[in-house]
PDB file of C-alpha atoms in Angstrom:
ATOM      1  CA  MET A   1      93.448 106.352  97.095  1.00 44.00           C
ATOM      2  CA  MET A   2      95.075 109.057  99.254  1.00 50.00           C
ATOM      3  CA  LEU A   3      98.276 106.997  99.493  1.00 45.00           C
ATOM      4  CA  GLU A   4      98.474 106.759  95.673  1.00 49.00           C
ATOM      5  CA  LEU A   5      97.970 110.514  95.381  1.00 52.00           C
ATOM      6  CA  ASN A   6     100.778 111.147  97.885  1.00 58.00           C
ATOM      7  CA  LEU A   7     103.073 108.717  96.077  1.00 54.00           C
ATOM      8  CA  ARG A   8     102.450 110.499  92.820  1.00 80.00           C
ATOM      9  CA  LYS A   9     103.218 113.864  94.427  1.00 79.00           C
ATOM     10  CA  ASP A  10     106.406 112.500  95.951  1.00 84.00           C
ATOM     11  CA  GLU A  11     107.507 110.880  92.704  1.00 88.00           C
ATOM     12  CA  ARG A  12     106.788 114.064  90.745  1.00 89.00           C
ATOM     13  CA  CYS A  13     108.788 116.021  93.296  1.00 92.00           C
ATOM     14  CA  LYS A  14     111.778 113.693  92.939  1.00 93.00           C
ATOM     15  CA  VAL A  15     111.701 114.028  89.147  1.00 93.00           C
ATOM     16  CA  LEU A  16     111.575 117.830  89.407  1.00 95.00           C
ATOM     17  CA  ILE A  17     114.452 117.928  91.894  1.00 97.00           C
ATOM     18  CA  GLU A  18     116.650 115.767  89.671  1.00 96.00           C
ATOM     19  CA  TYR A  19     115.712 117.717  86.551  1.00 96.00           C
ATOM     20  CA  CYS A  20     116.617 121.076  88.148  1.00 97.00           C
ATOM     21  CA  LYS A  21     119.791 119.723  89.702  1.00 98.00           C
ATOM     22  CA  SER A  22     120.992 118.320  86.375  1.00 98.00           C
ATOM     23  CA  TYR A  23     120.107 121.479  84.459  1.00 98.00           C
ATOM     24  CA  PHE A  24     121.916 123.827  86.834  1.00 98.00           C
ATOM     25  CA  LEU A  25     124.886 121.484  87.314  1.00 98.00           C
ATOM     26  CA  GLU A  26     125.425 121.357  83.574  1.00 98.00           C
ATOM     27  CA  ARG A  27     125.423 125.153  83.364  1.00 98.00           C
ATOM     28  CA  ALA A  28     127.715 125.514  86.394  1.00 97.00           C
ATOM     29  CA  TYR A  29     130.276 123.142  84.900  1.00 97.00           C
ATOM     30  CA  GLU A  30     130.459 125.383  81.812  1.00 97.00           C
ATOM     31  CA  LEU A  31     131.820 128.366  83.770  1.00 95.00           C
ATOM     32  CA  ASP A  32     135.449 129.217  83.060  1.00 92.00           C
ATOM     33  CA  ASN A  33     136.201 130.515  86.547  1.00 90.00           C
ATOM     34  CA  GLN A  34     137.018 127.483  88.730  1.00 88.00           C
ATOM     35  CA  PHE A  35     135.799 129.099  91.922  1.00 90.00           C
ATOM     36  CA  TYR A  36     132.413 130.128  90.534  1.00 93.00           C
ATOM     37  CA  SER A  37     132.004 126.758  88.858  1.00 94.00           C
ATOM     38  CA  ALA A  38     132.761 124.870  92.075  1.00 92.00           C
ATOM     39  CA  PHE A  39     130.550 127.224  94.081  1.00 94.00           C
ATOM     40  CA  TYR A  40     127.511 126.787  91.849  1.00 97.00           C
ATOM     41  CA  VAL A  41     128.074 123.053  91.359  1.00 96.00           C
ATOM     42  CA  GLN A  42     127.998 122.665  95.131  1.00 95.00           C
ATOM     43  CA  CYS A  43     125.046 125.031  95.303  1.00 97.00           C
ATOM     44  CA  ALA A  44     123.000 122.868  92.913  1.00 98.00           C
ATOM     45  CA  GLU A  45     123.933 119.682  94.773  1.00 97.00           C
ATOM     46  CA  SER A  46     123.168 121.234  98.147  1.00 97.00           C
ATOM     47  CA  THR A  47     119.862 122.675  96.914  1.00 98.00           C
ATOM     48  CA  ALA A  48     118.777 119.244  95.723  1.00 98.00           C
ATOM     49  CA  ALA A  49     119.544 117.845  99.189  1.00 97.00           C
ATOM     50  CA  ASP A  50     117.562 120.711 100.747  1.00 97.00           C
ATOM     51  CA  ALA A  51     114.638 120.030  98.406  1.00 96.00           C
ATOM     52  CA  TYR A  52     114.558 116.324  99.257  1.00 95.00           C
ATOM     53  CA  GLU A  53     114.667 117.130 102.939  1.00 94.00           C
ATOM     54  CA  THR A  54     112.124 119.953 103.045  1.00 94.00           C
ATOM     55  CA  PHE A  55     109.618 118.729 100.464  1.00 93.00           C
ATOM     56  CA  LEU A  56     109.783 114.998 101.166  1.00 91.00           C
ATOM     57  CA  GLU A  57     111.617 113.954 104.329  1.00 87.00           C
ATOM     58  CA  MET A  58     110.392 116.293 107.090  1.00 81.00           C
ATOM     59  CA  PRO A  59     106.721 115.553 107.777  1.00 75.00           C
ATOM     60  CA  MET A  60     106.509 118.291 110.412  1.00 76.00           C
ATOM     61  CA  GLU A  61     103.196 120.006 111.062  1.00 78.00           C
ATOM     62  CA  HIS A  62     104.451 123.462 110.074  1.00 87.00           C
ATOM     63  CA  ASN A  63     106.847 122.508 107.269  1.00 91.00           C
ATOM     64  CA  TYR A  64     105.958 125.279 104.814  1.00 95.00           C
ATOM     65  CA  PHE A  65     107.431 123.500 101.789  1.00 94.00           C
ATOM     66  CA  ARG A  66     105.906 120.070 102.433  1.00 92.00           C
ATOM     67  CA  SER A  67     102.512 121.593 103.206  1.00 91.00           C
ATOM     68  CA  ASN A  68     102.623 123.146  99.715  1.00 92.00           C
ATOM     69  CA  LEU A  69     103.679 119.959  97.946  1.00 89.00           C
ATOM     70  CA  HIS A  70     100.303 119.859  96.167  1.00 88.00           C
ATOM     71  CA  ARG A  71     101.228 123.177  94.465  1.00 91.00           C
ATOM     72  CA  LEU A  72     104.598 121.922  93.262  1.00 91.00           C
ATOM     73  CA  ASP A  73     105.328 122.135  89.553  1.00 93.00           C
ATOM     74  CA  GLU A  74     108.379 122.802  87.396  1.00 94.00           C
ATOM     75  CA  THR A  75     108.163 126.585  87.853  1.00 96.00           C
ATOM     76  CA  VAL A  76     108.044 126.263  91.635  1.00 96.00           C
ATOM     77  CA  MET A  77     111.047 123.918  91.760  1.00 97.00           C
ATOM     78  CA  VAL A  78     113.113 126.062  89.375  1.00 97.00           C
ATOM     79  CA  ARG A  79     112.316 129.111  91.531  1.00 98.00           C
ATOM     80  CA  PHE A  80     113.330 127.191  94.655  1.00 98.00           C
ATOM     81  CA  PHE A  81     116.734 126.413  93.115  1.00 98.00           C
ATOM     82  CA  LYS A  82     117.182 130.006  91.940  1.00 98.00           C
ATOM     83  CA  LEU A  83     116.284 131.500  95.299  1.00 98.00           C
ATOM     84  CA  VAL A  84     118.701 129.226  97.139  1.00 98.00           C
ATOM     85  CA  ALA A  85     121.470 130.331  94.764  1.00 98.00           C
ATOM     86  CA  ILE A  86     120.608 133.990  95.340  1.00 98.00           C
ATOM     87  CA  TYR A  87     120.618 133.502  99.115  1.00 98.00           C
ATOM     88  CA  HIS A  88     123.922 131.613  99.203  1.00 97.00           C
ATOM     89  CA  THR A  89     125.573 134.106  96.866  1.00 97.00           C
ATOM     90  CA  ILE A  90     124.470 137.102  98.922  1.00 96.00           C
ATOM     91  CA  ARG A  91     125.542 135.483 102.184  1.00 94.00           C
ATOM     92  CA  VAL A  92     128.958 134.386 100.931  1.00 93.00           C
ATOM     93  CA  VAL A  93     129.708 137.766  99.360  1.00 92.00           C
ATOM     94  CA  ARG A  94     128.588 139.573 102.505  1.00 89.00           C
ATOM     95  CA  ARG A  95     130.814 137.400 104.707  1.00 84.00           C
ATOM     96  CA  ARG A  96     133.830 137.483 102.363  1.00 75.00           C
ATOM     97  CA  LYS A  97     133.817 141.165 101.400  1.00 63.00           C
ATOM     98  CA  LYS A  98     137.568 141.303 100.776  1.00 70.00           C
ATOM     99  CA  ASP A  99     137.693 138.162  98.649  1.00 74.00           C
ATOM    100  CA  LEU A 100     134.538 138.512  96.573  1.00 85.00           C
ATOM    101  CA  THR A 101     132.347 141.255  95.219  1.00 88.00           C
ATOM    102  CA  TRP A 102     128.699 141.112  94.336  1.00 93.00           C
ATOM    103  CA  ASP A 103     129.374 142.503  90.866  1.00 91.00           C
ATOM    104  CA  SER A 104     131.917 139.806  90.075  1.00 87.00           C
ATOM    105  CA  MET A 105     129.839 136.932  91.368  1.00 93.00           C
ATOM    106  CA  LYS A 106     126.364 137.939  90.259  1.00 96.00           C
ATOM    107  CA  GLU A 107     127.158 137.574  86.552  1.00 96.00           C
ATOM    108  CA  ALA A 108     128.081 133.919  87.063  1.00 96.00           C
ATOM    109  CA  MET A 109     124.935 133.356  89.138  1.00 98.00           C
ATOM    110  CA  PHE A 110     122.729 135.154  86.618  1.00 98.00           C
ATOM    111  CA  TRP A 111     124.080 132.941  83.842  1.00 97.00           C
ATOM    112  CA  VAL A 112     124.062 129.582  85.656  1.00 98.00           C
ATOM    113  CA  TYR A 113     120.557 130.112  87.023  1.00 98.00           C
ATOM    114  CA  ASP A 114     119.240 131.742  83.856  1.00 97.00           C
ATOM    115  CA  LEU A 115     117.634 134.633  85.745  1.00 98.00           C
ATOM    116  CA  ASP A 116     115.230 136.815  83.790  1.00 97.00           C
ATOM    117  CA  GLU A 117     115.177 140.603  84.188  1.00 98.00           C
ATOM    118  CA  SER A 118     112.684 140.657  87.068  1.00 97.00           C
ATOM    119  CA  GLU A 119     114.639 137.943  88.896  1.00 98.00           C
ATOM    120  CA  LYS A 120     117.868 139.895  88.427  1.00 98.00           C
ATOM    121  CA  GLU A 121     116.167 142.973  89.840  1.00 97.00           C
ATOM    122  CA  MET A 122     114.880 140.953  92.791  1.00 97.00           C
ATOM    123  CA  ALA A 123     118.401 139.639  93.457  1.00 97.00           C
ATOM    124  CA  GLU A 124     119.822 143.169  93.315  1.00 97.00           C
ATOM    125  CA  ILE A 125     117.207 144.461  95.781  1.00 96.00           C
ATOM    126  CA  LEU A 126     117.856 141.576  98.170  1.00 96.00           C
ATOM    127  CA  GLN A 127     121.602 142.129  97.922  1.00 96.00           C
ATOM    128  CA  ARG A 128     121.264 145.856  98.671  1.00 94.00           C
ATOM    129  CA  CYS A 129     119.103 145.057 101.669  1.00 94.00           C
ATOM    130  CA  ALA A 130     121.666 142.547 102.938  1.00 93.00           C
ATOM    131  CA  PHE A 131     124.458 145.095 102.734  1.00 90.00           C
ATOM    132  CA  ILE A 132     122.644 148.301 103.731  1.00 91.00           C
ATOM    133  CA  TYR A 133     119.900 147.125 106.067  1.00 84.00           C
ATOM    134  CA  GLN A 134     121.285 143.882 107.450  1.00 79.00           C
ATOM    135  CA  GLY A 135     118.743 143.672 110.266  1.00 82.00           C
ATOM    136  CA  GLY A 136     115.837 143.520 107.824  1.00 88.00           C
ATOM    137  CA  PHE A 137     117.408 141.149 105.327  1.00 93.00           C
ATOM    138  CA  GLN A 138     116.265 137.892 106.908  1.00 93.00           C
ATOM    139  CA  ASP A 139     112.653 139.064 107.250  1.00 95.00           C
ATOM    140  CA  LEU A 140     112.613 140.331 103.671  1.00 95.00           C
ATOM    141  CA  PHE A 141     114.085 137.084 102.384  1.00 96.00           C
ATOM    142  CA  ILE A 142     111.524 134.993 104.257  1.00 96.00           C
ATOM    143  CA  LYS A 143     108.667 137.030 102.787  1.00 96.00           C
ATOM    144  CA  THR A 144     110.273 136.911  99.342  1.00 97.00           C
ATOM    145  CA  THR A 145     110.510 133.119  99.597  1.00 97.00           C
ATOM    146  CA  ALA A 146     106.776 132.725 100.121  1.00 96.00           C
ATOM    147  CA  ARG A 147     105.846 135.303  97.503  1.00 96.00           C
ATOM    148  CA  TYR A 148     108.307 134.246  94.781  1.00 97.00           C
ATOM    149  CA  ILE A 149     108.043 130.475  95.126  1.00 96.00           C
ATOM    150  CA  PHE A 150     104.335 129.978  95.881  1.00 95.00           C
ATOM    151  CA  GLY A 151     102.778 133.432  95.451  1.00 94.00           C
ATOM    152  CA  ASP A 152     101.800 133.685  99.129  1.00 95.00           C
ATOM    153  CA  LYS A 153     101.460 137.218 100.477  1.00 94.00           C
ATOM    154  CA  VAL A 154     100.649 136.210 104.045  1.00 94.00           C
ATOM    155  CA  LEU A 155     102.504 133.746 106.266  1.00 94.00           C
ATOM    156  CA  SER A 156     101.568 132.288 109.619  1.00 94.00           C
ATOM    157  CA  ALA A 157     104.059 132.826 112.426  1.00 94.00           C
ATOM    158  CA  PHE A 158     104.923 129.119 112.228  1.00 95.00           C
ATOM    159  CA  SER A 159     105.608 129.234 108.486  1.00 94.00           C
ATOM    160  CA  PHE A 160     107.646 132.410 108.916  1.00 96.00           C
ATOM    161  CA  ALA A 161     109.774 130.730 111.596  1.00 95.00           C
ATOM    162  CA  PHE A 162     110.124 127.538 109.554  1.00 95.00           C
ATOM    163  CA  ILE A 163     111.346 129.396 106.465  1.00 96.00           C
ATOM    164  CA  GLY A 164     113.800 131.446 108.542  1.00 95.00           C
ATOM    165  CA  ASN A 165     115.174 128.281 110.102  1.00 95.00           C
ATOM    166  CA  PHE A 166     115.371 126.650 106.673  1.00 96.00           C
ATOM    167  CA  TRP A 167     117.579 129.468 105.334  1.00 96.00           C
ATOM    168  CA  TYR A 168     119.915 129.326 108.318  1.00 95.00           C
ATOM    169  CA  ASN A 169     120.333 125.549 108.043  1.00 95.00           C
ATOM    170  CA  SER A 170     120.594 125.587 104.250  1.00 96.00           C
ATOM    171  CA  TYR A 171     123.473 128.060 104.247  1.00 96.00           C
ATOM    172  CA  SER A 172     125.254 126.305 107.117  1.00 93.00           C
ATOM    173  CA  SER A 173     125.028 122.929 105.369  1.00 94.00           C
ATOM    174  CA  PHE A 174     126.083 124.421 102.050  1.00 95.00           C
ATOM    175  CA  MET A 175     129.178 126.103 103.504  1.00 92.00           C
ATOM    176  CA  GLY A 176     130.056 122.949 105.443  1.00 90.00           C
ATOM    177  CA  SER A 177     129.984 120.981 102.190  1.00 89.00           C
ATOM    178  CA  PHE A 178     131.728 123.641 100.121  1.00 88.00           C
ATOM    179  CA  THR A 179     134.637 124.089 102.513  1.00 85.00           C
ATOM    180  CA  GLY A 180     134.713 120.558 103.949  1.00 80.00           C
ATOM    181  CA  TYR A 181     137.651 119.291 101.887  1.00 77.00           C
ATOM    182  CA  VAL A 182     139.063 122.410 100.262  1.00 77.00           C
ATOM    183  CA  PRO A 183     139.216 125.568 102.407  1.00 80.00           C
ATOM    184  CA  PHE A 184     137.553 128.699 101.034  1.00 81.00           C
ATOM    185  CA  HIS A 185     140.826 130.651 100.628  1.00 78.00           C
ATOM    186  CA  VAL A 186     142.436 127.751  98.732  1.00 81.00           C
ATOM    187  CA  ARG A 187     139.517 127.678  96.291  1.00 78.00           C
ATOM    188  CA  MET A 188     139.862 131.439  95.827  1.00 78.00           C
ATOM    189  CA  ASP A 189     143.634 131.243  95.296  1.00 78.00           C
ATOM    190  CA  ARG A 190     143.249 128.503  92.687  1.00 74.00           C
ATOM    191  CA  ALA A 191     140.624 130.484  90.811  1.00 70.00           C
ATOM    192  CA  MET A 192     142.851 133.550  90.760  1.00 66.00           C
ATOM    193  CA  GLY A 193     145.806 131.510  89.514  1.00 63.00           C
ATOM    194  CA  GLN A 194     147.926 131.922  92.644  1.00 48.00           C
TER     195      GLN A 194
END
C-alpha cells in the first residue's frame, strides 16, 4: 500500500513538473527580446531538471523538497518554478551589472512567470537585499524558499543547509547550461543587434 502511495506521489510530481515547464516555456518563447527569451527558456528547462532531481531523485535524509513531497500540489510547483526564476535573475543581474539591469530584466521575468503583485514585491525586496546587503541575501533567500513554497516559518539546520546548497548548485548548473554552447556576451550582443 505504501509503495502505491509513493508511486502516486511521484507520478503526480512528474505531471506537475511537465505542466509548469510547458507553461513557462511557452510564455518565454513569446518574448521579443532574444536574450530574455533564451534566458527564460533555459531557466524553465533547468528548473524542471532541478525539480526532478530534488523532489524525486535524491532520497537523502535531509532533502527538504523530497521530505515535503506529500504537500506537493500545483501551487507549490508553480511557486518553485517562479522562485528559481527570481533567484537566477537576481544572480545573473548582480554578476553582470554592466550588461544587464534589474529594471530591464524584471519586466520579462514578471511576464513569463506571471507574477502577481505580492510576488513582484517579494522579488523586488530580494533583489534589493542582494544588491545592498549581499551578506544576508543567501540566508534571506533560504528562509523565503521555505516560507513561500511550503509555508514553513521554521527550518532545521539540516534543511537550511540543504536549501542553501540547492540554490548554489541550481545556479551553477543553470549558468553551465546557458553558456555551454553560446557565451554570455555573444547572447547579449545578438539580443542588442550587434
